[in-house]
mmCIF file of C-alpha atoms in Angstrom:
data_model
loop_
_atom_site.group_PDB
_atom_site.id
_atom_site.type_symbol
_atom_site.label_atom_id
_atom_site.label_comp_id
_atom_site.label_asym_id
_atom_site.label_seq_id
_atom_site.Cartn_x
_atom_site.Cartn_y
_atom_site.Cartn_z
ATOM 1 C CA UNK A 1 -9.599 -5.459 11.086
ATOM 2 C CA UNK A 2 -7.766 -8.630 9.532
ATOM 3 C CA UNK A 3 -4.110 -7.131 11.114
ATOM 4 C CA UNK A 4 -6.626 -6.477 14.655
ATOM 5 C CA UNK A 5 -7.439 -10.022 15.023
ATOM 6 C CA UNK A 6 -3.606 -11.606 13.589
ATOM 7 C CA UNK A 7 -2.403 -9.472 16.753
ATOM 8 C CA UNK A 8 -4.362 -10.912 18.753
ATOM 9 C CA UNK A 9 -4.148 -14.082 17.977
ATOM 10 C CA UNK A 10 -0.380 -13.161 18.429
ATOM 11 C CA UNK A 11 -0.780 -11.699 21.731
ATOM 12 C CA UNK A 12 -2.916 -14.710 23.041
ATOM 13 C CA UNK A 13 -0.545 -17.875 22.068
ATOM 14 C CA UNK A 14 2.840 -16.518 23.232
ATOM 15 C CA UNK A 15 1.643 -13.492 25.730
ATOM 16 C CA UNK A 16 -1.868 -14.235 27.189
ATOM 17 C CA UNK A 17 -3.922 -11.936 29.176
ATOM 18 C CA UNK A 18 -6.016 -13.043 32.107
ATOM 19 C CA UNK A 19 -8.959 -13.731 29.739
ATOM 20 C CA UNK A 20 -7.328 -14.910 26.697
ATOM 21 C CA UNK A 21 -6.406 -17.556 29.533
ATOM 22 C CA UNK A 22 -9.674 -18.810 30.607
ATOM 23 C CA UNK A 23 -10.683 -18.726 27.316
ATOM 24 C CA UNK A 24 -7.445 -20.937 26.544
ATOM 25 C CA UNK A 25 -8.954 -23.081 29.801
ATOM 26 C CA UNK A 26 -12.616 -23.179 28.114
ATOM 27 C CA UNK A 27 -11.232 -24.529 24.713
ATOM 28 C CA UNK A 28 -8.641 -27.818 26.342
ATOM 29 C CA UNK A 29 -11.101 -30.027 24.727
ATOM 30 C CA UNK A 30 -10.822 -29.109 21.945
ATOM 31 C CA UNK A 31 -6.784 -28.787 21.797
ATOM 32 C CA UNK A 32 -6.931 -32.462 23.509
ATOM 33 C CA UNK A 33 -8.759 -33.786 19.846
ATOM 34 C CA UNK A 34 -6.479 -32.023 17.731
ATOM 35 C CA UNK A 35 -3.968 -33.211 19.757
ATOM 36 C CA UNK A 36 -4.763 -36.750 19.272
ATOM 37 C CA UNK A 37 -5.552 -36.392 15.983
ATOM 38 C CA UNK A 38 -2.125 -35.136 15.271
ATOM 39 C CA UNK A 39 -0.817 -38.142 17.409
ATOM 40 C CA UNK A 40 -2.675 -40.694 15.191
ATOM 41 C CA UNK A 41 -1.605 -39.604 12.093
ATOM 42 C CA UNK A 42 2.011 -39.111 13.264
ATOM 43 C CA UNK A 43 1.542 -43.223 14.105
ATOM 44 C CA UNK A 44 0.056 -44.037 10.640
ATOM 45 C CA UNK A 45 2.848 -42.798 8.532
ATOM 46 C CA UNK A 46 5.829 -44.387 7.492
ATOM 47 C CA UNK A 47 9.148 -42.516 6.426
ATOM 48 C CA UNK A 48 9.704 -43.228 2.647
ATOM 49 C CA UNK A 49 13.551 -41.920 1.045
ATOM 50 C CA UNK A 50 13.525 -39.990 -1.146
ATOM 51 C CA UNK A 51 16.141 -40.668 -3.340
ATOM 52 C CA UNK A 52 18.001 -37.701 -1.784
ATOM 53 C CA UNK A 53 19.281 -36.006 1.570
ATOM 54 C CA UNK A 54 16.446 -34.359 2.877
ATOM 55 C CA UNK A 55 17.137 -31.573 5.819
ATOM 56 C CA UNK A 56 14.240 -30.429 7.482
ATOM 57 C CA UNK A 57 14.526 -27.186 9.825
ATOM 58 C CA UNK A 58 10.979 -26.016 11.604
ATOM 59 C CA UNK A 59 9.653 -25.416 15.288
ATOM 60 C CA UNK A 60 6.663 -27.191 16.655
ATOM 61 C CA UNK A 61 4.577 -23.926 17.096
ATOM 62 C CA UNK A 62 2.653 -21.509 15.111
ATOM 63 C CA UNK A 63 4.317 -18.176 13.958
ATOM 64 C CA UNK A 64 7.835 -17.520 13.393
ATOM 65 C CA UNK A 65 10.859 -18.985 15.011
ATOM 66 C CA UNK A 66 14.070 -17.552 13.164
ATOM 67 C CA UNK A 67 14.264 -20.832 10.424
ATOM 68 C CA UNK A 68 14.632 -18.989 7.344
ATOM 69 C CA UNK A 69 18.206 -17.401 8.196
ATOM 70 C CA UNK A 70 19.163 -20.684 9.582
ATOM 71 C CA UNK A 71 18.347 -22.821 6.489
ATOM 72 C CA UNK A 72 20.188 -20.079 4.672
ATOM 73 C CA UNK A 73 23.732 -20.492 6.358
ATOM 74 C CA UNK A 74 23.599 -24.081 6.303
ATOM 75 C CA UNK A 75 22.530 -24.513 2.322
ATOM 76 C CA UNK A 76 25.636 -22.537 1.937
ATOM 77 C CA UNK A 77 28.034 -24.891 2.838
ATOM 78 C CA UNK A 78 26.816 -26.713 -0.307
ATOM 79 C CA UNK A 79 27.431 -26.753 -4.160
ATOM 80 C CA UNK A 80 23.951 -28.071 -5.221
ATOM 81 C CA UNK A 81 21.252 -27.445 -2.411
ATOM 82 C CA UNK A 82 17.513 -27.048 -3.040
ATOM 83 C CA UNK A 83 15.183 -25.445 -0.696
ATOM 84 C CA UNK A 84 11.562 -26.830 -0.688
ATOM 85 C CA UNK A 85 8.811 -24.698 1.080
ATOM 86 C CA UNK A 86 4.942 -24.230 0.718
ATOM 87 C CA UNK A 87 5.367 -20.443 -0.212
ATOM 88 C CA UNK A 88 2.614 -19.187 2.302
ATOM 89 C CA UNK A 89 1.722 -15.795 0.908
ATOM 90 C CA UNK A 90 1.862 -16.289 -2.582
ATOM 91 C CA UNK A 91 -0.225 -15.600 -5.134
ATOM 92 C CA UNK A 92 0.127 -18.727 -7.593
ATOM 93 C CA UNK A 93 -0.792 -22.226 -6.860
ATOM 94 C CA UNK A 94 1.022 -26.095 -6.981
ATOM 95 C CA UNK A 95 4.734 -26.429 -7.824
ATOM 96 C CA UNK A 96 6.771 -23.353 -9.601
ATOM 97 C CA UNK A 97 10.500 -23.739 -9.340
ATOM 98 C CA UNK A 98 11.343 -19.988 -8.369
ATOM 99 C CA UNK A 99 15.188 -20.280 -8.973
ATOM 100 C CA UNK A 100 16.836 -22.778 -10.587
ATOM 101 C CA UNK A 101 21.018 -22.917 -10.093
ATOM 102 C CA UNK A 102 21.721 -19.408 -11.386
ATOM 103 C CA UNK A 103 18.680 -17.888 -12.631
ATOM 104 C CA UNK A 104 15.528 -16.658 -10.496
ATOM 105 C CA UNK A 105 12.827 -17.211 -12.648
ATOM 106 C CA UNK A 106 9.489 -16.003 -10.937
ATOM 107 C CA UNK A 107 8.719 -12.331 -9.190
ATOM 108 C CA UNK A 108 8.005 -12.243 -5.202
ATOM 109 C CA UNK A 109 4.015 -12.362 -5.899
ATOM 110 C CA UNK A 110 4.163 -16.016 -7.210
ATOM 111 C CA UNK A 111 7.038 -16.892 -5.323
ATOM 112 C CA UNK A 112 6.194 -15.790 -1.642
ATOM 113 C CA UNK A 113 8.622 -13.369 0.254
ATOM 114 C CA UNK A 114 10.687 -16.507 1.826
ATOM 115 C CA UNK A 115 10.926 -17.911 -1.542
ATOM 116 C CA UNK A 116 12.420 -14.996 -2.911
ATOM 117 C CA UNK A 117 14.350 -14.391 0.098
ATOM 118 C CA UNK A 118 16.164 -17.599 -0.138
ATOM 119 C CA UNK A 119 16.558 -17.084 -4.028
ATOM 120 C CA UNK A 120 18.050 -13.406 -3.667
ATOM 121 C CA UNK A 121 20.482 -15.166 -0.674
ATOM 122 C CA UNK A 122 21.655 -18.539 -2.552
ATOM 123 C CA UNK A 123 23.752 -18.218 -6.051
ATOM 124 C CA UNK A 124 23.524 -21.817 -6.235
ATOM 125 C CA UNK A 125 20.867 -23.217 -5.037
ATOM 126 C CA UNK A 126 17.404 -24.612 -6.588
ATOM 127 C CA UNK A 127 14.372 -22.913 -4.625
ATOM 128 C CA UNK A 128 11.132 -24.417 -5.260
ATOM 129 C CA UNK A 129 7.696 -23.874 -3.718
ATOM 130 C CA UNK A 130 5.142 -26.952 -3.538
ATOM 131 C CA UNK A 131 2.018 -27.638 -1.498
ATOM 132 C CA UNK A 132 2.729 -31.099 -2.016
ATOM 133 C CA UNK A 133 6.326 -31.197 -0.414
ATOM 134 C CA UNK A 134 7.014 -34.550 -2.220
ATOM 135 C CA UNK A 135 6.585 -33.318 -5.546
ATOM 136 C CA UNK A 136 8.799 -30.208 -4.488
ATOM 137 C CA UNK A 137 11.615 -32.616 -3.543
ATOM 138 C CA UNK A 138 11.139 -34.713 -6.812
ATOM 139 C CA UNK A 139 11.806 -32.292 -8.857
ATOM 140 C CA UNK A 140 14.508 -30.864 -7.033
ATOM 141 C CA UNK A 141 15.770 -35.095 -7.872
ATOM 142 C CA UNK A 142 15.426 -34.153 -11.259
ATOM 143 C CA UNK A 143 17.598 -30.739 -11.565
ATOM 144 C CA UNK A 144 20.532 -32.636 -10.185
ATOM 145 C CA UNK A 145 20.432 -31.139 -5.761
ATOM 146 C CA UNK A 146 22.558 -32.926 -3.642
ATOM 147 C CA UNK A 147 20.597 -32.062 -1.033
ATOM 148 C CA UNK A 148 16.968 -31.338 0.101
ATOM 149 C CA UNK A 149 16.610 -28.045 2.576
ATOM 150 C CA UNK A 150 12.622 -28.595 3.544
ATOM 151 C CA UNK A 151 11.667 -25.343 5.264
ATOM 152 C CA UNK A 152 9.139 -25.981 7.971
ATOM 153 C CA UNK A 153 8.771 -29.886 7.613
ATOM 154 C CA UNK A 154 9.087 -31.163 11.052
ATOM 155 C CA UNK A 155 4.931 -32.432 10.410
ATOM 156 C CA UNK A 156 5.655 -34.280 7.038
ATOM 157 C CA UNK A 157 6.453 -37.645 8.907
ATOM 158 C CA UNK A 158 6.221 -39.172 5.625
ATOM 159 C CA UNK A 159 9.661 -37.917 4.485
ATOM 160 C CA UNK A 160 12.639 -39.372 5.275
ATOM 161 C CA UNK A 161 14.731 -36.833 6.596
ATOM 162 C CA UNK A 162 16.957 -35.237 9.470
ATOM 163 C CA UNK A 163 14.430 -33.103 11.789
ATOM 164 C CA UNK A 164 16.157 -30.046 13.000
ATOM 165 C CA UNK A 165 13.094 -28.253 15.443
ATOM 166 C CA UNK A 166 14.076 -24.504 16.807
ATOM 167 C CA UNK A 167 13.093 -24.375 20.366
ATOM 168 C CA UNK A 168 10.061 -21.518 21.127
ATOM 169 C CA UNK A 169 9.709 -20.181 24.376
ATOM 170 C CA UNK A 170 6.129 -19.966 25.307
ATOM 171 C CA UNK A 171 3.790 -20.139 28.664
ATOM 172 C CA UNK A 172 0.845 -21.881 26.700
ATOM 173 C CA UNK A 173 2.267 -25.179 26.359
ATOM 174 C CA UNK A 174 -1.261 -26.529 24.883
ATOM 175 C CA UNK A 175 -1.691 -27.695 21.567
ATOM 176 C CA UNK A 176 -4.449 -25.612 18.967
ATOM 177 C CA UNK A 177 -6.384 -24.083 19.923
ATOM 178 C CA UNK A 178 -6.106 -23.636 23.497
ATOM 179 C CA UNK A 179 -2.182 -23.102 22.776
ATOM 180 C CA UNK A 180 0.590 -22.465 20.211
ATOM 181 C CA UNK A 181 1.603 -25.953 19.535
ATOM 182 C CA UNK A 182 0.955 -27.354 15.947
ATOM 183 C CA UNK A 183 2.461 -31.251 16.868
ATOM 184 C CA UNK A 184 4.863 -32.036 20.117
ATOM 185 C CA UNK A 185 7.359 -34.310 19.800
ATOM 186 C CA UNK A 186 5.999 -37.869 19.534
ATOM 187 C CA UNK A 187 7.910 -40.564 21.295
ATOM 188 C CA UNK A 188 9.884 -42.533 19.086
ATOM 189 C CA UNK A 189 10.585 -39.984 16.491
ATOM 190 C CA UNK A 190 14.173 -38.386 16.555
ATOM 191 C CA UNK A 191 14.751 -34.713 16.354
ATOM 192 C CA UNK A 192 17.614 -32.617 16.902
ATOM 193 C CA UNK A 193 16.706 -29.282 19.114
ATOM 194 C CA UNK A 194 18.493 -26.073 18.309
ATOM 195 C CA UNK A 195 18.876 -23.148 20.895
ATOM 196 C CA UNK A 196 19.267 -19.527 20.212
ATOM 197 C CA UNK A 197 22.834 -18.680 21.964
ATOM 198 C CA UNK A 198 23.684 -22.763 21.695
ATOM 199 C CA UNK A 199 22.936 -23.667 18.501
ATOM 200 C CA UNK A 200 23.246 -20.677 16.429
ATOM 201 C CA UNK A 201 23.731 -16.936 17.215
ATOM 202 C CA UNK A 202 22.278 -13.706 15.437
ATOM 203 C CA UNK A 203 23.594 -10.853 14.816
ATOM 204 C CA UNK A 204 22.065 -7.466 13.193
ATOM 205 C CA UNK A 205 23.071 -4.739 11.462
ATOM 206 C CA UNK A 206 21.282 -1.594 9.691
ATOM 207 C CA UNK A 207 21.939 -0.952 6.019
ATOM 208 C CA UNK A 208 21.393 2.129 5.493
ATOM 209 C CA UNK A 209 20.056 3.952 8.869
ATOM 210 C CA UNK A 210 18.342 7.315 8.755
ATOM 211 C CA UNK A 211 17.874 9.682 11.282
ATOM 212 C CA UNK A 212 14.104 9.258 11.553
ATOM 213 C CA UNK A 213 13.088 5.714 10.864
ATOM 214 C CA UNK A 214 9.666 3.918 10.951
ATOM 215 C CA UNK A 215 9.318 0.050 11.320
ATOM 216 C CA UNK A 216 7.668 -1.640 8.728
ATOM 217 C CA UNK A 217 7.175 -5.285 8.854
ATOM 218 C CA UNK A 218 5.037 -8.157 8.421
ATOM 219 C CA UNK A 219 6.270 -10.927 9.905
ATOM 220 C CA UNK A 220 4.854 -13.387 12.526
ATOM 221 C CA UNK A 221 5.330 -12.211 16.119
ATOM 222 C CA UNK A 222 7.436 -8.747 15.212
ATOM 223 C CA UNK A 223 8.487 -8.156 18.863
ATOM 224 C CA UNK A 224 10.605 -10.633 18.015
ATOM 225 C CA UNK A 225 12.657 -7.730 16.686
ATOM 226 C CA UNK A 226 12.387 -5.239 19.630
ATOM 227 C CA UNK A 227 16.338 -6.820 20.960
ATOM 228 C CA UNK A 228 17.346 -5.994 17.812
ATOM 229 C CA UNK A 229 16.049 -2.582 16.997
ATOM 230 C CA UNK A 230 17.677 0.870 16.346
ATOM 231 C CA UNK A 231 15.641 3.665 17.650
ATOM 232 C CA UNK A 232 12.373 3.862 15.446
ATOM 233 C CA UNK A 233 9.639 6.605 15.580
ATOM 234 C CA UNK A 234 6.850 4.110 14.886
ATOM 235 C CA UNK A 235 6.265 0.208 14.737
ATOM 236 C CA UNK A 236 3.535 -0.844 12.589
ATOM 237 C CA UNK A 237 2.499 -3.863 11.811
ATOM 238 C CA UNK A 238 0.897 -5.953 9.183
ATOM 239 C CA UNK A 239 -0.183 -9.511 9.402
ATOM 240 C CA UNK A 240 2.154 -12.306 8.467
ATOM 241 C CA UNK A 241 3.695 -12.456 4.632
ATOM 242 C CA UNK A 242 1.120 -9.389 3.566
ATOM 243 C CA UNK A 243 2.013 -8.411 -0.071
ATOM 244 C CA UNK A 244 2.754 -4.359 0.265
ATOM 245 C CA UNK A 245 1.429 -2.009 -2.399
ATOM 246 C CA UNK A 246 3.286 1.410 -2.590
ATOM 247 C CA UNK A 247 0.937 3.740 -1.707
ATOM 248 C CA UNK A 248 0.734 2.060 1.618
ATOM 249 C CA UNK A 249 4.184 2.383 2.184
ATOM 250 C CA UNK A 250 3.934 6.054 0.891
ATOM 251 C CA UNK A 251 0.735 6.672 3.032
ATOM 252 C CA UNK A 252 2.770 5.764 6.057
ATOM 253 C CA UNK A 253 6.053 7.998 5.089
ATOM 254 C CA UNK A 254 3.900 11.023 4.566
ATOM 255 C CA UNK A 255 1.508 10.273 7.963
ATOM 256 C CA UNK A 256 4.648 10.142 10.117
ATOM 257 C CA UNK A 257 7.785 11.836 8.335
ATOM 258 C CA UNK A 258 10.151 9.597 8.436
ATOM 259 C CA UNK A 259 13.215 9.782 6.220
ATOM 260 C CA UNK A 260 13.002 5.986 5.488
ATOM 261 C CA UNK A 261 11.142 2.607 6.197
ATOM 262 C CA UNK A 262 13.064 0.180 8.665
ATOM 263 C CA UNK A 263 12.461 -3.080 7.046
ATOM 264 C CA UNK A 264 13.244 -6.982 7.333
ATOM 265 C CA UNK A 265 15.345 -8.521 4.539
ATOM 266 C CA UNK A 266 12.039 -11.153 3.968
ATOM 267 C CA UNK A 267 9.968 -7.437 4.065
ATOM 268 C CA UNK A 268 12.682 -5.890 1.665
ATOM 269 C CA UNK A 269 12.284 -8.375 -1.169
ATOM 270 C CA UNK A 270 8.572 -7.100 -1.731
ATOM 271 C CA UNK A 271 9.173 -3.332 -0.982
ATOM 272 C CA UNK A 272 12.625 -3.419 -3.489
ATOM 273 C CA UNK A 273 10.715 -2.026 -6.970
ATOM 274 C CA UNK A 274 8.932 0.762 -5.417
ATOM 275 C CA UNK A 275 11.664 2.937 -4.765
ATOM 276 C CA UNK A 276 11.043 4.113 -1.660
ATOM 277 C CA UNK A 277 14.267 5.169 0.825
ATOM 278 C CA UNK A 278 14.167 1.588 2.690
ATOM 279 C CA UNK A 279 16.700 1.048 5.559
ATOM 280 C CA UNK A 280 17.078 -2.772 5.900
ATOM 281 C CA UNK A 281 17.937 -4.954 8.953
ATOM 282 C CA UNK A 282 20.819 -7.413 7.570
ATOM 283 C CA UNK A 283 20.657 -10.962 9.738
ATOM 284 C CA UNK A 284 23.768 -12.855 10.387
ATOM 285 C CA UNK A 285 23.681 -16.644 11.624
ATOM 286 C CA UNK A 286 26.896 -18.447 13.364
ATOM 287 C CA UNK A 287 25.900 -21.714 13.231
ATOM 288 C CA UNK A 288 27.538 -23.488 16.057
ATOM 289 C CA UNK A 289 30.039 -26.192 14.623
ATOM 290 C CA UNK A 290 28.784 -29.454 15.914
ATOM 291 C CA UNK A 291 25.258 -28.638 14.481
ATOM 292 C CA UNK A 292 27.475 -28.141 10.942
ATOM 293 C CA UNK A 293 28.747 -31.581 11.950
ATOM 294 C CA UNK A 294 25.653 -33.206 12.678
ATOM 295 C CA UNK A 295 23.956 -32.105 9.410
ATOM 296 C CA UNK A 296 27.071 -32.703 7.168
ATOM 297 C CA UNK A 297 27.370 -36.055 8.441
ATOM 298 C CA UNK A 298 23.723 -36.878 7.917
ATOM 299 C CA UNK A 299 23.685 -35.833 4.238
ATOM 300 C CA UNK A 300 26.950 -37.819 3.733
ATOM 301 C CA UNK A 301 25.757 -40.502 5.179
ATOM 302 C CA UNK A 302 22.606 -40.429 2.981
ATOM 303 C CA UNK A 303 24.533 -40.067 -0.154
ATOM 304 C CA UNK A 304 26.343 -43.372 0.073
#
């Protein structure tokens, strides 16, 4: 019922039908309060530093927008990064430092499957999940970073930082809940958009491949993937950062007969101790150079 009504929800902020529109209609008061609201607390707060270079990369909607292989390939162009996030999904509470330079130091169910993702991806850098992203970067002071990475932070306008915001294409352009849009972007607060083709460009690849796959994800919007995708015999999906248990996974593999499960790499680093046959779709980023440029500068600039 829960992964019924995530789909939905889904289906009606990025791809409504002709009710979930009027319904969208019925609710504009509402997403004109929250709206404002947002707006007036955007005006109230006042940037502090943080003692360090603090990179934020989000998108000003709900669901998923492609961030987490983007903060990836740009913490790697540094010696010392940290990556601060909330760690939706997991199964622990206030700050745990999940990696710190060269040692993970959590499993995937305290961490979160992003955390883990980033700490499988990053030999040297400090990955820490906080609800409270100020105590997050703080600590990150304290281990020695050089630089902040603050995964999905474009709403903290109390942190000093360089906003990076991943464009989302959608027809509702309302804010909650008559449309997708968690904050727009205030006047008077800088950002720097990023593009898919412009500003960085995937690429995919299948580690792995079978001859009869089933898809097997849980990430937000998954038809995200359908450009992407081998053939597949099945899609099925769960809702958003869902923590797999193995006879789920085994249920499905025996229901449909597939010789493996086609998996994300954020869906691979929960599914990795069952041993199961998992195929796994690898992400590549190219980062286009002036948005290296921009950021480099930034954190430079910040250092001195």
């Amino acid at each position: 019922m829960k992964r019924f009504w995530v789909q939905w929800g889904e289906r009606y902020l990025y791809h409504p039908s002709l009710i979930q529109k009027i319904l969208s209609f019925l609710l504009l008061p509402l997403s004109w309060l929250y709206c404002l609201i947002a707006y007036l607390r955007y005006r109230r707060s006042r940037p502090k530093s943080m003692g360090i270079p603090v990179v934020s990369i989000g998108n000003l909607t709900v669901g998923g927008s492609g961030k987490t292989p983007v903060v990836i390939e740009l913490a790697k162009r540094y010696e010392k990064p940290a990556i601060v996030l909330r760690g939706y999904g997991r199964k622990s509470r206030g700050m745990v430092v999940v990696k710190d330079k060269s040692t993970i130091l959590c499993d995937v169910i305290k961490s979160g499957d992003e955390a883990m993702l980033y700490a499988q991806s990053l030999p040297n850098a400090t990955v820490i999940v906080s609800e409270i992203r100020e105590r997050g970067i703080a600590e990150a002071v304290s281990m020695g970073c050089e630089v902040v990475f603050l995964d999905d932070g474009y709403g903290k306008h109390t942190i000093d930082k360089l906003d990076l915001v991943i464009d989302v294409e959608t027809p509702n352009r309302f804010c909650l809940p008559s449309g997708a849009y968690r904050e727009r972007l205030w006047s008077g607060k800088c950002v720097v958009m990023l593009y898919e083709g412009k500003s960085f460009k995937r690429t995919v690849t299948v580690k792995n491949p079978t001859d009869k796959m089933v898809l097997v994800t849980a990430i937000a919007r998954p038809e995200r993937l359908d450009n992407y995708l081998p053939k597949v015999g099945e899609k099925i999906y769960f809702e958003d950062h869902h923590m797999f248990t193995q006879w789920e996974l085994e249920a499905i593999l025996e229901r449909t007969g597939a010789t493996s499960l086609l998996v994300t790499q954020k869906d691979f680093v929960k599914m990795s101790s069952f041993n199961l046959n998992l195929s796994c779709l690898e992400l590549a980023i190219e980062l286009d150079e002036t948005l290296i440029t921009t950021v480099k500068e930034y954190t430079d600039a910040k250092k001195d």
